[in-house]
Tab-separated table of C-alpha atoms in Angstrom:
chain	number	residue	atom	x	y	z
A	452	UNK	CA	-5.306	-80.761	208.826
A	453	UNK	CA	-8.970	-79.589	208.274
A	454	UNK	CA	-9.572	-79.915	211.750
A	455	UNK	CA	-6.633	-77.174	212.613
A	456	UNK	CA	-7.809	-74.563	209.805
A	457	UNK	CA	-11.048	-74.592	211.256
A	458	UNK	CA	-9.944	-74.453	214.583
A	459	UNK	CA	-7.349	-71.748	213.428
A	460	UNK	CA	-10.802	-69.516	211.703
A	461	UNK	CA	-12.425	-70.021	214.964
A	462	UNK	CA	-9.742	-68.524	216.656
A	463	UNK	CA	-9.527	-65.785	214.120
A	464	UNK	CA	-12.741	-64.845	214.034
A	465	UNK	CA	-13.756	-65.046	217.699
A	466	UNK	CA	-10.800	-62.666	218.095
A	467	UNK	CA	-12.038	-59.927	215.896
A	468	UNK	CA	-15.325	-60.137	217.463
A	469	UNK	CA	-13.067	-59.226	220.768
A	470	UNK	CA	-11.852	-56.657	219.127
A	471	UNK	CA	-15.025	-54.747	217.316
A	472	UNK	CA	-16.309	-54.762	221.375
A	473	UNK	CA	-14.837	-51.248	221.855
A	474	UNK	CA	-16.487	-50.145	219.140
A	475	UNK	CA	-19.860	-51.719	219.644
A	476	UNK	CA	-19.717	-50.058	223.074
A	477	UNK	CA	-18.719	-46.528	221.760
A	478	UNK	CA	-21.692	-46.749	218.917
A	479	UNK	CA	-23.924	-48.291	221.344
A	480	UNK	CA	-22.965	-44.831	223.814
A	481	UNK	CA	-24.159	-43.031	221.630
A	482	UNK	CA	-27.083	-44.253	219.935
A	483	UNK	CA	-28.292	-44.005	223.615
A	484	UNK	CA	-27.376	-40.042	224.151
A	485	UNK	CA	-28.718	-38.816	221.372
A	486	UNK	CA	-31.738	-40.666	222.013
A	487	UNK	CA	-31.868	-38.938	225.571
A	488	UNK	CA	-31.323	-35.667	223.974
A	489	UNK	CA	-33.219	-33.339	221.399
A	490	UNK	CA	-32.002	-32.764	218.581
A	491	UNK	CA	-30.551	-29.024	217.497
A	492	UNK	CA	-32.938	-27.179	216.206
A	493	UNK	CA	-31.985	-26.137	212.512
A	494	UNK	CA	-32.377	-23.849	210.049
A	495	UNK	CA	-34.870	-24.812	207.184
A	496	UNK	CA	-33.159	-23.625	204.196
A	497	UNK	CA	-36.240	-23.074	201.596
A	498	UNK	CA	-38.139	-21.072	204.234
A	499	UNK	CA	-34.774	-19.019	204.960
A	500	UNK	CA	-34.378	-18.831	201.056
A	501	UNK	CA	-38.466	-17.960	200.542
A	502	UNK	CA	-38.034	-15.219	203.369
A	503	UNK	CA	-34.743	-13.803	201.905
A	504	UNK	CA	-36.583	-13.202	198.537
A	505	UNK	CA	-40.095	-11.890	200.235
A	506	UNK	CA	-37.615	-9.264	201.581
A	507	UNK	CA	-36.129	-8.225	198.299
A	508	UNK	CA	-40.003	-8.040	197.120
A	509	UNK	CA	-41.115	-5.605	199.324
A	510	UNK	CA	-38.086	-3.554	199.198
A	511	UNK	CA	-38.634	-2.858	195.620
A	512	UNK	CA	-42.179	-2.300	196.433
A	513	UNK	CA	-40.933	1.695	197.540
A	514	UNK	CA	-37.754	1.794	195.683
A	515	UNK	CA	-39.055	2.474	193.271
A	516	UNK	CA	-43.078	0.629	192.884
A	517	UNK	CA	-44.244	3.664	194.989
A	518	UNK	CA	-41.518	5.901	193.965
A	519	UNK	CA	-42.651	5.531	190.856
A	520	UNK	CA	-46.622	5.002	191.768
A	521	UNK	CA	-46.555	8.421	193.349
A	522	UNK	CA	-44.512	10.218	190.974
A	523	UNK	CA	-46.415	9.264	188.174
A	524	UNK	CA	-49.399	11.385	189.911
A	525	UNK	CA	-47.896	14.311	191.202
A	526	UNK	CA	-47.407	17.636	188.878
A	527	UNK	CA	-44.139	18.097	186.892
A	528	UNK	CA	-42.479	20.846	189.055
A	529	UNK	CA	-43.007	17.786	191.978
A	530	UNK	CA	-41.453	14.630	190.277
A	531	UNK	CA	-37.982	14.923	191.338
A	532	UNK	CA	-38.786	15.459	195.251
A	533	UNK	CA	-41.340	12.697	195.275
A	534	UNK	CA	-39.126	10.137	194.314
A	535	UNK	CA	-36.699	11.717	196.920
A	536	UNK	CA	-38.704	11.355	199.448
A	537	UNK	CA	-40.050	7.474	199.163
A	538	UNK	CA	-35.688	7.265	198.224
A	539	UNK	CA	-34.609	9.572	201.487
A	540	UNK	CA	-37.369	7.620	203.772
A	541	UNK	CA	-35.996	4.372	202.811
A	542	UNK	CA	-32.423	5.569	204.178
A	543	UNK	CA	-33.583	7.056	206.980
A	544	UNK	CA	-35.995	4.328	208.454
A	545	UNK	CA	-33.021	1.532	207.927
A	546	UNK	CA	-30.927	3.300	210.050
A	547	UNK	CA	-34.213	4.381	212.935
A	548	UNK	CA	-35.259	0.336	212.731
A	549	UNK	CA	-31.520	-0.436	212.899
A	550	UNK	CA	-31.089	1.273	216.249
A	551	UNK	CA	-34.208	1.551	217.701
A	552	UNK	CA	-36.798	0.732	215.684
A	553	UNK	CA	-36.810	-3.331	215.720
A	554	UNK	CA	-36.069	-3.316	219.777
A	555	UNK	CA	-39.259	-1.501	220.159
A	556	UNK	CA	-41.846	-3.624	217.772
A	557	UNK	CA	-40.220	-6.832	218.379
A	558	UNK	CA	-38.745	-7.591	221.981
A	559	UNK	CA	-40.525	-8.712	224.749
A	560	UNK	CA	-40.877	-5.515	227.131
A	561	UNK	CA	-44.595	-5.655	228.044
A	562	UNK	CA	-47.804	-5.741	226.611
A	563	UNK	CA	-47.378	-1.778	224.800
A	564	UNK	CA	-43.670	-1.521	223.796
A	565	UNK	CA	-40.324	-3.954	223.691
A	566	UNK	CA	-37.453	-3.470	225.532
A	567	UNK	CA	-33.617	-1.959	224.189
A	568	UNK	CA	-31.934	-4.972	224.381
A	569	UNK	CA	-31.745	-5.249	220.678
A	570	UNK	CA	-30.793	-2.135	220.432
A	571	UNK	CA	-27.997	-1.106	217.727
A	572	UNK	CA	-28.954	-4.913	216.640
A	573	UNK	CA	-26.662	-6.174	219.636
A	574	UNK	CA	-26.449	-10.194	220.370
A	575	UNK	CA	-27.024	-10.163	216.315
A	576	UNK	CA	-23.470	-12.007	216.798
A	577	UNK	CA	-24.372	-14.881	219.197
A	578	UNK	CA	-27.002	-17.106	217.707
A	579	UNK	CA	-26.545	-15.825	213.648
A	580	UNK	CA	-27.064	-19.601	211.971
A	581	UNK	CA	-29.746	-20.750	214.121
A	582	UNK	CA	-33.317	-19.993	213.519
A	583	UNK	CA	-34.652	-17.730	216.861
A	584	UNK	CA	-37.978	-17.894	218.750
A	585	UNK	CA	-39.805	-14.577	218.652
A	586	UNK	CA	-41.257	-13.394	221.846
A	587	UNK	CA	-38.950	-16.462	223.511
A	588	UNK	CA	-39.517	-16.697	227.117
A	589	UNK	CA	-43.438	-15.710	227.227
A	590	UNK	CA	-46.345	-18.067	226.963
A	591	UNK	CA	-47.064	-17.061	223.168
A	592	UNK	CA	-43.287	-17.869	222.095
A	593	UNK	CA	-43.239	-18.453	218.736
A	594	UNK	CA	-40.360	-20.958	217.019
A	595	UNK	CA	-39.033	-19.657	213.518
A	596	UNK	CA	-37.066	-22.214	211.382
A	597	UNK	CA	-34.988	-19.226	209.515
A	598	UNK	CA	-32.528	-16.620	211.377
A	599	UNK	CA	-33.210	-13.496	213.160
A	600	UNK	CA	-31.134	-11.724	211.240
A	601	UNK	CA	-32.950	-12.070	208.359
A	602	UNK	CA	-36.619	-11.932	210.070
A	603	UNK	CA	-35.662	-8.046	211.682
A	604	UNK	CA	-34.307	-7.771	207.723
A	605	UNK	CA	-38.725	-8.924	206.202
A	606	UNK	CA	-39.942	-6.412	209.437
A	607	UNK	CA	-37.504	-3.059	208.393
A	608	UNK	CA	-39.162	-3.581	204.728
A	609	UNK	CA	-42.481	-2.752	206.275
A	610	UNK	CA	-41.001	-0.035	208.898
A	611	UNK	CA	-40.051	1.011	205.566
A	612	UNK	CA	-43.141	1.664	202.795
A	613	UNK	CA	-45.487	2.284	206.374
A	614	UNK	CA	-44.239	5.907	206.458
A	615	UNK	CA	-43.874	5.703	202.144
A	616	UNK	CA	-46.849	5.501	202.479
A	617	UNK	CA	-47.931	8.561	204.414
A	618	UNK	CA	-45.864	10.907	201.951
A	619	UNK	CA	-48.478	10.507	199.370
A	620	UNK	CA	-50.883	12.356	201.917
A	621	UNK	CA	-48.830	15.355	201.770
A	622	UNK	CA	-46.847	15.826	198.465
A	623	UNK	CA	-46.617	18.704	196.850
A	624	UNK	CA	-46.587	21.171	200.868
A	625	UNK	CA	-43.875	19.493	203.341
A	626	UNK	CA	-40.398	20.721	203.897
A	627	UNK	CA	-38.015	18.572	202.854
A	628	UNK	CA	-36.524	19.017	206.222
A	629	UNK	CA	-39.862	18.189	208.345
A	630	UNK	CA	-40.028	15.412	206.676
A	631	UNK	CA	-37.276	14.052	207.424
A	632	UNK	CA	-37.326	15.170	211.370
A	633	UNK	CA	-41.722	13.971	211.046
A	634	UNK	CA	-40.139	10.282	209.846
A	635	UNK	CA	-37.544	9.664	212.296
A	636	UNK	CA	-40.256	10.388	215.253
A	637	UNK	CA	-43.338	8.611	213.763
A	638	UNK	CA	-41.000	5.729	212.948
A	639	UNK	CA	-40.367	5.027	216.518
A	640	UNK	CA	-43.322	6.706	218.329
A	641	UNK	CA	-45.892	5.425	216.087
A	642	UNK	CA	-44.965	2.514	214.014
A	643	UNK	CA	-42.264	0.639	216.292
A	644	UNK	CA	-45.088	0.613	219.237
A	645	UNK	CA	-47.858	-0.549	216.758
A	646	UNK	CA	-46.457	-3.157	215.794
A	647	UNK	CA	-45.241	-4.895	218.957
A	648	UNK	CA	-48.908	-4.635	220.286
A	649	UNK	CA	-50.417	-6.193	216.841
A	650	UNK	CA	-47.772	-8.530	215.707
A	651	UNK	CA	-45.332	-9.535	219.425
A	652	UNK	CA	-46.885	-12.729	220.947
A	653	UNK	CA	-46.407	-10.631	224.372
A	654	UNK	CA	-48.948	-7.616	222.482
A	655	UNK	CA	-51.726	-6.301	224.438
A	656	UNK	CA	-53.929	-6.583	220.674
A	657	UNK	CA	-52.394	-9.756	219.157
A	658	UNK	CA	-52.608	-11.964	222.256
A	659	UNK	CA	-55.765	-10.788	223.102
A	660	UNK	CA	-57.708	-8.886	226.388
A	661	UNK	CA	-60.324	-9.757	227.781
A	662	UNK	CA	-60.431	-13.400	227.304
A	663	UNK	CA	-61.163	-12.521	223.741
A	664	UNK	CA	-58.954	-14.386	221.267
A	665	UNK	CA	-55.950	-11.479	219.738
A	666	UNK	CA	-56.124	-9.635	216.460
A	667	UNK	CA	-56.283	-11.597	213.275
A	668	UNK	CA	-54.228	-9.083	210.915
A	669	UNK	CA	-52.052	-11.389	208.993
A	670	UNK	CA	-50.249	-8.729	206.811
A	671	UNK	CA	-50.309	-5.469	208.244
A	672	UNK	CA	-54.108	-3.908	207.448
A	673	UNK	CA	-53.525	-2.581	210.996
A	674	UNK	CA	-50.294	-2.065	211.207
A	675	UNK	CA	-49.429	-0.278	207.485
A	676	UNK	CA	-52.349	0.782	205.904
A	677	UNK	CA	-55.001	2.483	208.843
A	678	UNK	CA	-52.075	3.084	210.993
A	679	UNK	CA	-50.685	5.030	207.510
A	680	UNK	CA	-53.937	6.121	206.252
A	681	UNK	CA	-54.654	7.456	209.463
A	682	UNK	CA	-51.450	9.561	209.742
A	683	UNK	CA	-51.612	10.530	206.133
A	684	UNK	CA	-55.105	12.492	207.184
A	685	UNK	CA	-53.923	14.339	210.059
A	686	UNK	CA	-51.247	15.829	207.936
A	687	UNK	CA	-52.962	16.862	205.781
A	688	UNK	CA	-55.727	18.093	207.978
A	689	UNK	CA	-53.119	20.054	209.943
A	690	UNK	CA	-51.295	21.055	207.118
A	691	UNK	CA	-53.981	22.225	205.086
A	692	UNK	CA	-54.524	22.346	201.189
A	693	UNK	CA	-52.487	22.572	198.986
A	694	UNK	CA	-51.978	26.424	197.292
A	695	UNK	CA	-54.279	26.548	193.981
A	696	UNK	CA	-55.997	23.612	194.832
A	697	UNK	CA	-59.508	23.403	193.019
A	698	UNK	CA	-58.906	26.745	190.653
A	699	UNK	CA	-55.394	25.281	189.136
A	700	UNK	CA	-54.790	22.046	187.532
A	701	UNK	CA	-53.826	19.417	189.792
A	702	UNK	CA	-54.084	16.577	186.795
A	703	UNK	CA	-50.900	13.702	187.280
A	704	UNK	CA	-47.872	14.858	184.717
A	705	UNK	CA	-47.294	10.781	183.583
A	706	UNK	CA	-49.501	8.295	184.443
A	707	UNK	CA	-47.594	5.761	182.597
A	708	UNK	CA	-44.874	6.281	185.460
A	709	UNK	CA	-47.901	5.547	187.712
A	710	UNK	CA	-49.200	2.038	185.980
A	711	UNK	CA	-45.524	0.920	186.341
A	712	UNK	CA	-44.957	1.640	189.978
A	713	UNK	CA	-48.471	-0.435	190.643
A	714	UNK	CA	-47.148	-3.095	188.655
A	715	UNK	CA	-44.196	-3.297	191.177
A	716	UNK	CA	-46.573	-2.832	193.885
A	717	UNK	CA	-48.973	-5.247	192.718
A	718	UNK	CA	-45.451	-8.114	192.374
A	719	UNK	CA	-43.438	-6.984	195.087
A	720	UNK	CA	-47.155	-7.476	197.454
A	721	UNK	CA	-46.657	-11.436	196.972
A	722	UNK	CA	-43.899	-10.934	199.232
A	723	UNK	CA	-45.665	-8.882	201.564
A	724	UNK	CA	-48.331	-10.833	201.413
A	725	UNK	CA	-46.939	-14.680	201.112
A	726	UNK	CA	-43.773	-13.766	203.354
A	727	UNK	CA	-45.600	-12.955	206.277
A	728	UNK	CA	-46.870	-16.633	206.173
A	729	UNK	CA	-42.640	-16.641	207.125
A	730	UNK	CA	-41.691	-19.692	205.811
A	731	UNK	CA	-42.481	-21.722	202.480
A	732	UNK	CA	-45.890	-23.594	203.106
A	733	UNK	CA	-49.482	-23.839	202.503
A	734	UNK	CA	-50.672	-20.815	203.884
A	735	UNK	CA	-47.992	-18.735	201.756
A	736	UNK	CA	-49.213	-20.419	198.758
A	737	UNK	CA	-53.449	-19.317	200.333
A	738	UNK	CA	-51.813	-15.722	200.906
A	739	UNK	CA	-50.770	-15.710	197.063
A	740	UNK	CA	-54.020	-17.314	195.650
A	741	UNK	CA	-56.355	-14.510	197.760
A	742	UNK	CA	-53.810	-11.658	196.744
A	743	UNK	CA	-53.959	-12.210	193.333
A	744	UNK	CA	-57.897	-12.531	193.139
A	745	UNK	CA	-58.639	-9.755	195.795
A	746	UNK	CA	-56.585	-7.081	193.133
A	747	UNK	CA	-57.865	-7.826	189.963
A	748	UNK	CA	-61.600	-7.928	191.747
A	749	UNK	CA	-60.851	-4.421	193.055
A	750	UNK	CA	-59.567	-2.852	189.870
A	751	UNK	CA	-62.224	-4.312	188.037
A	752	UNK	CA	-64.412	-3.219	190.832
A	753	UNK	CA	-63.258	0.504	190.720
A	754	UNK	CA	-63.657	0.709	187.194
A	755	UNK	CA	-66.577	-0.042	186.538
A	756	UNK	CA	-67.749	2.160	189.299
A	757	UNK	CA	-65.793	4.918	187.613
A	758	UNK	CA	-67.700	4.108	184.249
A	759	UNK	CA	-71.236	4.146	186.514
A	760	UNK	CA	-70.573	7.178	187.836
A	761	UNK	CA	-68.687	9.360	185.308
A	762	UNK	CA	-69.291	7.399	182.138
A	763	UNK	CA	-65.893	6.061	181.223
A	764	UNK	CA	-63.564	4.448	182.942
A	765	UNK	CA	-59.978	5.514	183.277
A	766	UNK	CA	-56.585	4.373	184.050
A	767	UNK	CA	-55.470	5.969	187.009
A	768	UNK	CA	-59.362	4.322	188.634
A	769	UNK	CA	-57.799	0.903	187.177
A	770	UNK	CA	-54.418	1.291	189.022
A	771	UNK	CA	-56.143	2.227	192.666
A	772	UNK	CA	-58.740	0.043	192.888
A	773	UNK	CA	-55.867	-2.281	192.369
A	774	UNK	CA	-53.935	-0.952	195.314
A	775	UNK	CA	-57.098	-0.939	197.308
A	776	UNK	CA	-57.660	-4.325	196.499
A	777	UNK	CA	-54.075	-5.509	197.830
A	778	UNK	CA	-54.628	-2.878	201.195
A	779	UNK	CA	-58.057	-4.694	201.797
A	780	UNK	CA	-56.505	-8.570	201.077
A	781	UNK	CA	-53.393	-7.663	203.538
A	782	UNK	CA	-55.566	-8.428	207.006
A	783	UNK	CA	-57.100	-11.466	205.538
A	784	UNK	CA	-54.748	-12.713	202.833
A	785	UNK	CA	-53.510	-15.931	205.057
A	786	UNK	CA	-56.989	-16.425	206.672
A	787	UNK	CA	-59.562	-16.779	204.077
A	788	UNK	CA	-60.562	-18.597	200.848
A	789	UNK	CA	-60.366	-18.091	197.420
A	790	UNK	CA	-63.869	-17.061	196.884
A	791	UNK	CA	-64.036	-14.577	200.158
A	792	UNK	CA	-60.980	-12.362	198.525
A	793	UNK	CA	-63.509	-12.005	195.331
A	794	UNK	CA	-66.222	-10.589	197.377
A	795	UNK	CA	-63.032	-8.422	199.602
A	796	UNK	CA	-61.520	-7.478	196.195
A	797	UNK	CA	-65.191	-6.283	194.832
A	798	UNK	CA	-66.207	-4.540	198.097
A	799	UNK	CA	-62.571	-2.890	198.391
A	800	UNK	CA	-63.135	-1.321	194.829
A	801	UNK	CA	-66.655	0.292	194.899
A	802	UNK	CA	-65.769	1.609	198.877
A	803	UNK	CA	-62.679	3.001	197.963
A	804	UNK	CA	-63.855	4.510	194.830
A	805	UNK	CA	-66.257	7.128	196.878
A	806	UNK	CA	-63.499	7.270	199.366
A	807	UNK	CA	-61.113	8.767	197.188
A	808	UNK	CA	-64.168	10.859	195.629
A	809	UNK	CA	-67.111	11.507	197.727
A	810	UNK	CA	-65.890	11.228	201.277
A	811	UNK	CA	-62.875	13.603	200.778
A	812	UNK	CA	-65.401	16.010	198.633
A	813	UNK	CA	-67.557	15.803	201.679
A	814	UNK	CA	-65.301	16.102	204.480
A	815	UNK	CA	-63.558	19.281	202.192
A	816	UNK	CA	-59.637	17.707	202.605
A	817	UNK	CA	-56.355	17.666	200.233
A	818	UNK	CA	-55.284	14.171	200.294
A	819	UNK	CA	-53.160	14.287	197.495
A	820	UNK	CA	-52.915	11.012	196.703
A	821	UNK	CA	-55.216	9.670	198.493
A	822	UNK	CA	-53.119	7.963	200.903
A	823	UNK	CA	-56.540	8.122	203.496
A	824	UNK	CA	-59.220	6.872	200.831
A	825	UNK	CA	-57.263	4.013	199.683
A	826	UNK	CA	-54.923	2.755	202.744
A	827	UNK	CA	-56.983	4.473	205.454
A	828	UNK	CA	-60.625	3.191	204.165
A	829	UNK	CA	-59.286	-0.537	202.499
A	830	UNK	CA	-57.599	-1.528	205.746
A	831	UNK	CA	-60.609	-1.081	207.367
A	832	UNK	CA	-62.226	-2.813	205.287
A	833	UNK	CA	-60.186	-5.601	204.953
A	834	UNK	CA	-60.127	-5.729	208.793
A	835	UNK	CA	-63.935	-5.649	209.109
A	836	UNK	CA	-63.785	-8.840	205.870
A	837	UNK	CA	-61.130	-10.448	207.845
A	838	UNK	CA	-63.513	-11.679	210.925
A	839	UNK	CA	-66.214	-12.001	208.436
A	840	UNK	CA	-64.668	-14.408	206.424
A	841	UNK	CA	-62.307	-15.927	208.130
A	842	UNK	CA	-61.527	-19.506	207.462
A	843	UNK	CA	-61.769	-21.208	211.118
A	844	UNK	CA	-58.315	-24.157	210.141
A	845	UNK	CA	-56.121	-21.183	208.689
A	846	UNK	CA	-56.824	-19.170	211.995
A	847	UNK	CA	-56.327	-21.728	213.995
A	848	UNK	CA	-53.938	-21.619	217.122
A	849	UNK	CA	-53.298	-23.706	220.057
A	850	UNK	CA	-55.426	-22.033	222.307
A	851	UNK	CA	-58.355	-21.399	219.751
A	852	UNK	CA	-58.167	-24.623	217.674
A	853	UNK	CA	-61.400	-23.520	215.996
A	854	UNK	CA	-59.767	-20.668	214.708
């Protein structure tokens, strides 16, 4: 009896094993297939969430940050006009970027501008839920961990604030209709190609020329600040001085608005600089650290320089110094350590104080809100000192592993 039960149990076990063979074979085949193919790239939810937040922070820098900052520094009669300029530029450049700006800046094209494959954001519906590769098919292709729609939106906020900065140079003296036309044309013909030069893997500035490494501009010292500063200076020279300049009272109407605006710029700049890492990683943390230190150092540098030159510091000087520090650390933020960021901030605060006061009077131009003195000069300081203080491991690339 026991022997028959033993035989019966063995037969049942053998039958069960035989029945399971097809399932084992399928599982083995699936495992082999998985090992033989590369897993499909997936969106990193942490990186994407950080970039969405950064996009909102950078947009806040223009509306309401820059709008309040500039509004607080103009005369009472120009308050609404100045605020309207920032708001309108935000709307105009959004559509311009969607229609052609993004395609000119961030498609492959050639070394000087992109092609028109993304006009009206064509093709965005094809891989909307997958990460994209910037410069796909080029030697410097840069795979991302976020969808292209998020990258496009982040870069759109940069395209918005750059022309809005220019408006500070000609505040009080450009017709609204002329401003609208100028901003659309400047965004398409100047900003987008320069963004391609510096930030696209195929761009002639970013990829390097004559065997030299490309320019190190982490978050826009060249593309945003020097670009806007020079454009602002040219506008100020072409339009001439404001009526009553040098005779009428040009004092700011409400510096409380300007302080609120500068504070929003400071907070939003964390998205501007740390967001330019395009990931929630250590580089973003270093960029945020450098930004905070340089901003505080520049505010103090300007304040003490003004104290020494004029006998007392001012609220306008402190907030202007903070913005100068934010500008100067922009190209360096992801490439320098905390110590050098302190030096960059102090130098920017002192030199931008000189450029916004002495240099402006020496050259005789009327830069209403010191767009060139702060953004142009501050951007140049940051670009030069990035080369001096860049930390090798933070600037290393495949072609230049030592940085």
